[in-house]
């Protein structure tokens, strides 16, 4: 995975060292991102995008499909996007190498 870029969307108080990443840049519309990655508003304010480039040491991670989630009330978030899961027990993302910028819908 050396050289592979990974992306993560967080809110201002989000955990920059979270376990869930994506190989794709966030889409230009917040609603599309929330649906594909099944992220309810209550979980994430989605104001900042993190970008990380995997270094020479590689990265221990799993790639899979996002499961659907219920949002508040009767709303349903489909999921089905591809996610990269980096377990906290093997976390090797060097936060010094993470780049931050506003999400596409906040620019």
Short mmCIF file of N, CA and C in Angstrom, two decimals:
data_model
loop_
_atom_site.label_atom_id
_atom_site.label_comp_id
_atom_site.label_asym_id
_atom_site.label_seq_id
_atom_site.Cartn_x
_atom_site.Cartn_y
_atom_site.Cartn_z
N UNK A 1 0.81 -1.20 0.00
CA UNK A 1 0.00 0.00 0.00
C UNK A 1 0.85 1.27 0.00
N UNK A 2 2.16 1.13 -0.05
CA UNK A 2 2.99 2.33 -0.01
C UNK A 2 2.57 3.30 -1.10
N UNK A 3 2.42 4.57 -0.73
CA UNK A 3 2.02 5.61 -1.68
C UNK A 3 0.52 5.76 -1.83
N UNK A 4 -0.26 4.80 -1.32
CA UNK A 4 -1.72 4.86 -1.40
C UNK A 4 -2.24 6.02 -0.55
N UNK A 5 -3.14 6.82 -1.07
CA UNK A 5 -3.77 7.88 -0.30
C UNK A 5 -5.04 7.36 0.35
N UNK A 6 -5.24 7.74 1.61
CA UNK A 6 -6.44 7.40 2.34
C UNK A 6 -7.10 8.70 2.81
N UNK A 7 -8.42 8.67 2.93
CA UNK A 7 -9.18 9.86 3.29
C UNK A 7 -10.12 9.55 4.43
N UNK A 8 -10.39 10.58 5.24
CA UNK A 8 -11.28 10.44 6.38
C UNK A 8 -11.95 11.78 6.60
N UNK A 9 -13.22 11.77 6.95
CA UNK A 9 -13.97 13.00 7.22
C UNK A 9 -14.31 13.02 8.70
N UNK A 10 -14.01 14.16 9.35
CA UNK A 10 -14.31 14.31 10.78
C UNK A 10 -14.89 15.69 11.04
N UNK A 11 -15.46 15.86 12.21
CA UNK A 11 -15.91 17.16 12.67
C UNK A 11 -14.81 17.82 13.48
N UNK A 12 -15.04 19.04 13.92
CA UNK A 12 -14.03 19.80 14.66
C UNK A 12 -13.57 19.09 15.93
N UNK A 13 -14.44 18.30 16.53
CA UNK A 13 -14.08 17.60 17.76
C UNK A 13 -13.85 16.11 17.50
N UNK A 14 -13.74 15.72 16.24
CA UNK A 14 -13.55 14.32 15.88
C UNK A 14 -12.16 13.80 16.21
N UNK A 15 -12.03 12.50 16.22
CA UNK A 15 -10.77 11.84 16.53
C UNK A 15 -9.92 11.72 15.25
N UNK A 16 -8.82 12.43 15.15
CA UNK A 16 -8.00 12.33 13.94
C UNK A 16 -7.37 10.95 13.76
N UNK A 17 -7.33 10.18 14.82
CA UNK A 17 -6.74 8.84 14.75
C UNK A 17 -7.82 7.77 14.72
N UNK A 18 -8.92 8.05 14.07
CA UNK A 18 -10.01 7.09 13.99
C UNK A 18 -9.67 5.90 13.12
N UNK A 19 -10.48 4.87 13.21
CA UNK A 19 -10.20 3.60 12.55
C UNK A 19 -10.74 3.50 11.13
N UNK A 20 -11.71 4.34 10.74
CA UNK A 20 -12.37 4.18 9.44
C UNK A 20 -11.90 5.23 8.44
N UNK A 21 -11.38 4.76 7.31
CA UNK A 21 -10.83 5.59 6.25
C UNK A 21 -11.42 5.13 4.92
N UNK A 22 -11.09 5.84 3.85
CA UNK A 22 -11.56 5.48 2.51
C UNK A 22 -10.41 5.64 1.53
N UNK A 23 -10.43 4.86 0.46
CA UNK A 23 -9.44 5.02 -0.61
C UNK A 23 -9.86 6.11 -1.59
N UNK A 24 -11.09 6.59 -1.47
CA UNK A 24 -11.63 7.61 -2.38
C UNK A 24 -11.78 8.94 -1.67
N UNK A 25 -11.53 10.02 -2.40
CA UNK A 25 -11.79 11.35 -1.85
C UNK A 25 -13.28 11.49 -1.58
N UNK A 26 -13.65 12.30 -0.59
CA UNK A 26 -15.07 12.49 -0.33
C UNK A 26 -15.78 13.08 -1.55
N UNK A 27 -17.02 12.68 -1.81
CA UNK A 27 -17.77 13.25 -2.93
C UNK A 27 -18.04 14.73 -2.67
N UNK A 28 -18.47 15.44 -3.69
CA UNK A 28 -18.68 16.88 -3.56
C UNK A 28 -19.92 17.24 -2.74
N UNK A 29 -20.85 16.31 -2.56
CA UNK A 29 -22.07 16.58 -1.80
C UNK A 29 -22.07 15.82 -0.48
N UNK A 30 -22.35 16.53 0.59
CA UNK A 30 -22.38 15.91 1.92
C UNK A 30 -23.41 14.79 1.99
N UNK A 31 -24.59 14.97 1.39
CA UNK A 31 -25.64 13.94 1.44
C UNK A 31 -25.16 12.64 0.80
N UNK A 32 -24.41 12.75 -0.28
CA UNK A 32 -23.86 11.55 -0.94
C UNK A 32 -22.88 10.85 -0.01
N UNK A 33 -22.00 11.61 0.61
CA UNK A 33 -21.03 11.04 1.53
C UNK A 33 -21.73 10.34 2.69
N UNK A 34 -22.70 11.01 3.31
CA UNK A 34 -23.42 10.42 4.45
C UNK A 34 -24.13 9.12 4.05
N UNK A 35 -24.72 9.09 2.86
CA UNK A 35 -25.42 7.91 2.40
C UNK A 35 -24.46 6.75 2.12
N UNK A 36 -23.40 7.02 1.35
CA UNK A 36 -22.44 5.96 0.96
C UNK A 36 -21.67 5.39 2.15
N UNK A 37 -21.36 6.26 3.12
CA UNK A 37 -20.57 5.82 4.27
C UNK A 37 -21.41 5.63 5.53
N UNK A 38 -22.75 5.79 5.40
CA UNK A 38 -23.71 5.55 6.48
C UNK A 38 -23.30 6.26 7.77
N UNK A 39 -23.12 7.58 7.68
CA UNK A 39 -22.69 8.37 8.83
C UNK A 39 -23.80 9.35 9.22
N UNK A 40 -24.54 9.06 10.29
CA UNK A 40 -25.58 9.99 10.75
C UNK A 40 -24.98 11.32 11.19
N UNK A 41 -25.75 12.39 11.06
CA UNK A 41 -25.30 13.72 11.48
C UNK A 41 -24.89 13.71 12.95
N UNK A 42 -25.61 12.99 13.79
CA UNK A 42 -25.31 12.95 15.22
C UNK A 42 -23.93 12.36 15.51
N UNK A 43 -23.40 11.56 14.59
CA UNK A 43 -22.09 10.95 14.81
C UNK A 43 -20.93 11.82 14.36
N UNK A 44 -21.16 12.71 13.38
CA UNK A 44 -20.03 13.39 12.74
C UNK A 44 -20.50 14.68 12.08
N UNK A 45 -19.90 15.81 12.45
CA UNK A 45 -20.26 17.10 11.86
C UNK A 45 -19.69 17.27 10.45
N UNK A 46 -18.72 16.46 10.08
CA UNK A 46 -18.18 16.41 8.72
C UNK A 46 -17.68 17.76 8.20
N UNK A 47 -16.82 18.40 8.95
CA UNK A 47 -16.30 19.71 8.55
C UNK A 47 -14.88 19.67 8.01
N UNK A 48 -14.16 18.58 8.26
CA UNK A 48 -12.75 18.52 7.89
C UNK A 48 -12.43 17.19 7.20
N UNK A 49 -11.60 17.27 6.19
CA UNK A 49 -11.13 16.08 5.48
C UNK A 49 -9.68 15.83 5.85
N UNK A 50 -9.37 14.60 6.19
CA UNK A 50 -7.99 14.20 6.44
C UNK A 50 -7.50 13.43 5.22
N UNK A 51 -6.24 13.61 4.90
CA UNK A 51 -5.63 12.85 3.80
C UNK A 51 -4.30 12.30 4.32
N UNK A 52 -4.10 11.01 4.10
CA UNK A 52 -2.89 10.36 4.57
C UNK A 52 -2.30 9.54 3.43
N UNK A 53 -0.99 9.63 3.26
CA UNK A 53 -0.30 8.81 2.27
C UNK A 53 0.47 7.73 3.01
N UNK A 54 0.19 6.48 2.69
CA UNK A 54 0.83 5.35 3.36
C UNK A 54 2.33 5.37 3.06
N UNK A 55 3.13 5.21 4.09
CA UNK A 55 4.57 5.24 3.95
C UNK A 55 5.16 3.88 3.62
N UNK A 56 6.49 3.81 3.63
CA UNK A 56 7.22 2.61 3.24
C UNK A 56 6.92 1.41 4.15
N UNK A 57 6.57 1.67 5.40
CA UNK A 57 6.28 0.58 6.33
C UNK A 57 4.95 -0.11 6.03
N UNK A 58 4.15 0.49 5.17
CA UNK A 58 2.86 -0.10 4.83
C UNK A 58 1.82 0.18 5.89
N UNK A 59 0.74 -0.58 5.85
CA UNK A 59 -0.36 -0.36 6.78
C UNK A 59 -1.14 -1.67 6.92
N UNK A 60 -1.38 -2.07 8.14
CA UNK A 60 -2.22 -3.26 8.38
C UNK A 60 -3.66 -2.79 8.47
N UNK A 61 -4.46 -3.19 7.50
CA UNK A 61 -5.84 -2.72 7.44
C UNK A 61 -6.70 -3.72 6.69
N UNK A 62 -8.00 -3.60 6.85
CA UNK A 62 -8.97 -4.40 6.11
C UNK A 62 -9.80 -3.47 5.25
N UNK A 63 -10.16 -3.94 4.08
CA UNK A 63 -11.01 -3.17 3.18
C UNK A 63 -12.32 -3.94 3.03
N UNK A 64 -13.44 -3.24 3.21
CA UNK A 64 -14.74 -3.89 3.13
C UNK A 64 -15.83 -2.91 2.75
N UNK A 65 -17.05 -3.38 2.77
CA UNK A 65 -18.21 -2.59 2.39
C UNK A 65 -18.88 -2.01 3.63
N UNK A 66 -19.26 -0.74 3.55
CA UNK A 66 -19.93 -0.06 4.65
C UNK A 66 -21.33 -0.65 4.84
N UNK A 67 -21.66 -0.99 6.07
CA UNK A 67 -22.99 -1.52 6.40
C UNK A 67 -23.99 -0.37 6.52
N UNK A 68 -25.26 -0.61 6.23
CA UNK A 68 -26.28 0.42 6.39
C UNK A 68 -26.47 0.80 7.86
N UNK A 69 -26.97 2.00 8.08
CA UNK A 69 -27.22 2.49 9.44
C UNK A 69 -28.56 3.22 9.47
N UNK A 70 -29.20 3.21 10.61
CA UNK A 70 -30.38 4.04 10.83
C UNK A 70 -29.92 5.41 11.27
N UNK A 71 -30.53 6.44 10.73
CA UNK A 71 -30.30 7.80 11.20
C UNK A 71 -31.42 8.10 12.19
N UNK A 72 -31.56 9.34 12.59
CA UNK A 72 -32.62 9.68 13.53
C UNK A 72 -33.99 9.41 12.92
N UNK A 73 -34.92 9.02 13.76
CA UNK A 73 -36.27 8.76 13.28
C UNK A 73 -36.31 7.57 12.33
N UNK A 74 -36.90 7.80 11.15
CA UNK A 74 -37.07 6.73 10.18
C UNK A 74 -36.05 6.80 9.04
N UNK A 75 -35.14 7.74 9.10
CA UNK A 75 -34.16 7.87 8.02
C UNK A 75 -33.25 6.63 7.98
N UNK A 76 -32.81 6.30 6.78
CA UNK A 76 -31.98 5.12 6.57
C UNK A 76 -30.81 5.52 5.68
N UNK A 77 -29.60 5.21 6.10
CA UNK A 77 -28.41 5.50 5.32
C UNK A 77 -27.92 4.19 4.70
N UNK A 78 -27.89 4.16 3.39
CA UNK A 78 -27.67 2.93 2.63
C UNK A 78 -26.32 2.28 2.86
N UNK A 79 -25.26 3.07 2.99
CA UNK A 79 -23.92 2.48 3.06
C UNK A 79 -23.50 1.98 1.69
N UNK A 80 -22.78 0.89 1.65
CA UNK A 80 -22.30 0.22 0.44
C UNK A 80 -21.04 0.85 -0.15
N UNK A 81 -20.53 1.94 0.43
CA UNK A 81 -19.25 2.47 -0.01
C UNK A 81 -18.14 1.54 0.46
N UNK A 82 -16.94 1.72 -0.05
CA UNK A 82 -15.79 0.92 0.38
C UNK A 82 -15.08 1.65 1.51
N UNK A 83 -14.77 0.93 2.58
CA UNK A 83 -14.07 1.55 3.69
C UNK A 83 -12.81 0.76 4.02
N UNK A 84 -11.86 1.48 4.58
CA UNK A 84 -10.60 0.89 5.05
C UNK A 84 -10.65 0.94 6.57
N UNK A 85 -10.53 -0.21 7.20
CA UNK A 85 -10.56 -0.28 8.66
C UNK A 85 -9.15 -0.53 9.18
N UNK A 86 -8.67 0.40 10.01
CA UNK A 86 -7.35 0.29 10.64
C UNK A 86 -7.59 0.05 12.13
N UNK A 87 -7.44 -1.19 12.60
CA UNK A 87 -7.72 -1.49 14.01
C UNK A 87 -6.84 -0.67 14.96
N UNK A 88 -7.43 -0.21 16.02
CA UNK A 88 -6.68 0.58 17.00
C UNK A 88 -5.51 -0.22 17.58
N UNK A 89 -5.64 -1.54 17.67
CA UNK A 89 -4.58 -2.37 18.24
C UNK A 89 -3.34 -2.43 17.35
N UNK A 90 -3.50 -2.11 16.06
CA UNK A 90 -2.35 -2.14 15.14
C UNK A 90 -2.15 -0.78 14.47
N UNK A 91 -2.65 0.27 15.09
CA UNK A 91 -2.66 1.59 14.45
C UNK A 91 -1.25 2.06 14.14
N UNK A 92 -0.96 2.28 12.85
CA UNK A 92 0.36 2.74 12.45
C UNK A 92 0.30 4.04 11.64
N UNK A 93 -0.82 4.74 11.67
CA UNK A 93 -0.90 5.99 10.92
C UNK A 93 -0.18 7.07 11.71
N UNK A 94 0.83 7.66 11.07
CA UNK A 94 1.62 8.72 11.68
C UNK A 94 0.86 10.03 11.49
N UNK A 95 0.28 10.55 12.57
CA UNK A 95 -0.54 11.75 12.47
C UNK A 95 0.26 12.98 12.04
N UNK A 96 1.58 12.92 12.11
CA UNK A 96 2.41 14.01 11.61
C UNK A 96 2.35 14.09 10.09
N UNK A 97 1.96 12.99 9.44
CA UNK A 97 1.89 12.94 7.98
C UNK A 97 0.47 13.17 7.44
N UNK A 98 -0.49 13.40 8.33
CA UNK A 98 -1.88 13.63 7.90
C UNK A 98 -2.03 15.10 7.51
N UNK A 99 -2.69 15.32 6.37
CA UNK A 99 -2.97 16.68 5.89
C UNK A 99 -4.46 16.95 6.08
N UNK A 100 -4.80 18.16 6.47
CA UNK A 100 -6.17 18.54 6.74
C UNK A 100 -6.63 19.65 5.80
N UNK A 101 -7.92 19.61 5.43
CA UNK A 101 -8.54 20.68 4.66
C UNK A 101 -10.04 20.60 4.88
N UNK A 102 -10.76 21.69 4.59
CA UNK A 102 -12.21 21.64 4.74
C UNK A 102 -12.81 20.60 3.77
N UNK A 103 -13.91 20.00 4.17
CA UNK A 103 -14.60 19.07 3.28
C UNK A 103 -15.11 19.82 2.05
N UNK A 104 -15.31 19.13 0.92
CA UNK A 104 -15.73 19.81 -0.31
C UNK A 104 -17.00 20.64 -0.15
N UNK A 105 -17.91 20.20 0.72
CA UNK A 105 -19.16 20.94 0.91
C UNK A 105 -19.01 22.10 1.87
N UNK A 106 -17.84 22.29 2.48
CA UNK A 106 -17.59 23.42 3.40
C UNK A 106 -16.69 24.49 2.79
N UNK A 107 -16.19 24.25 1.60
CA UNK A 107 -15.25 25.20 0.98
C UNK A 107 -15.96 26.38 0.37
#
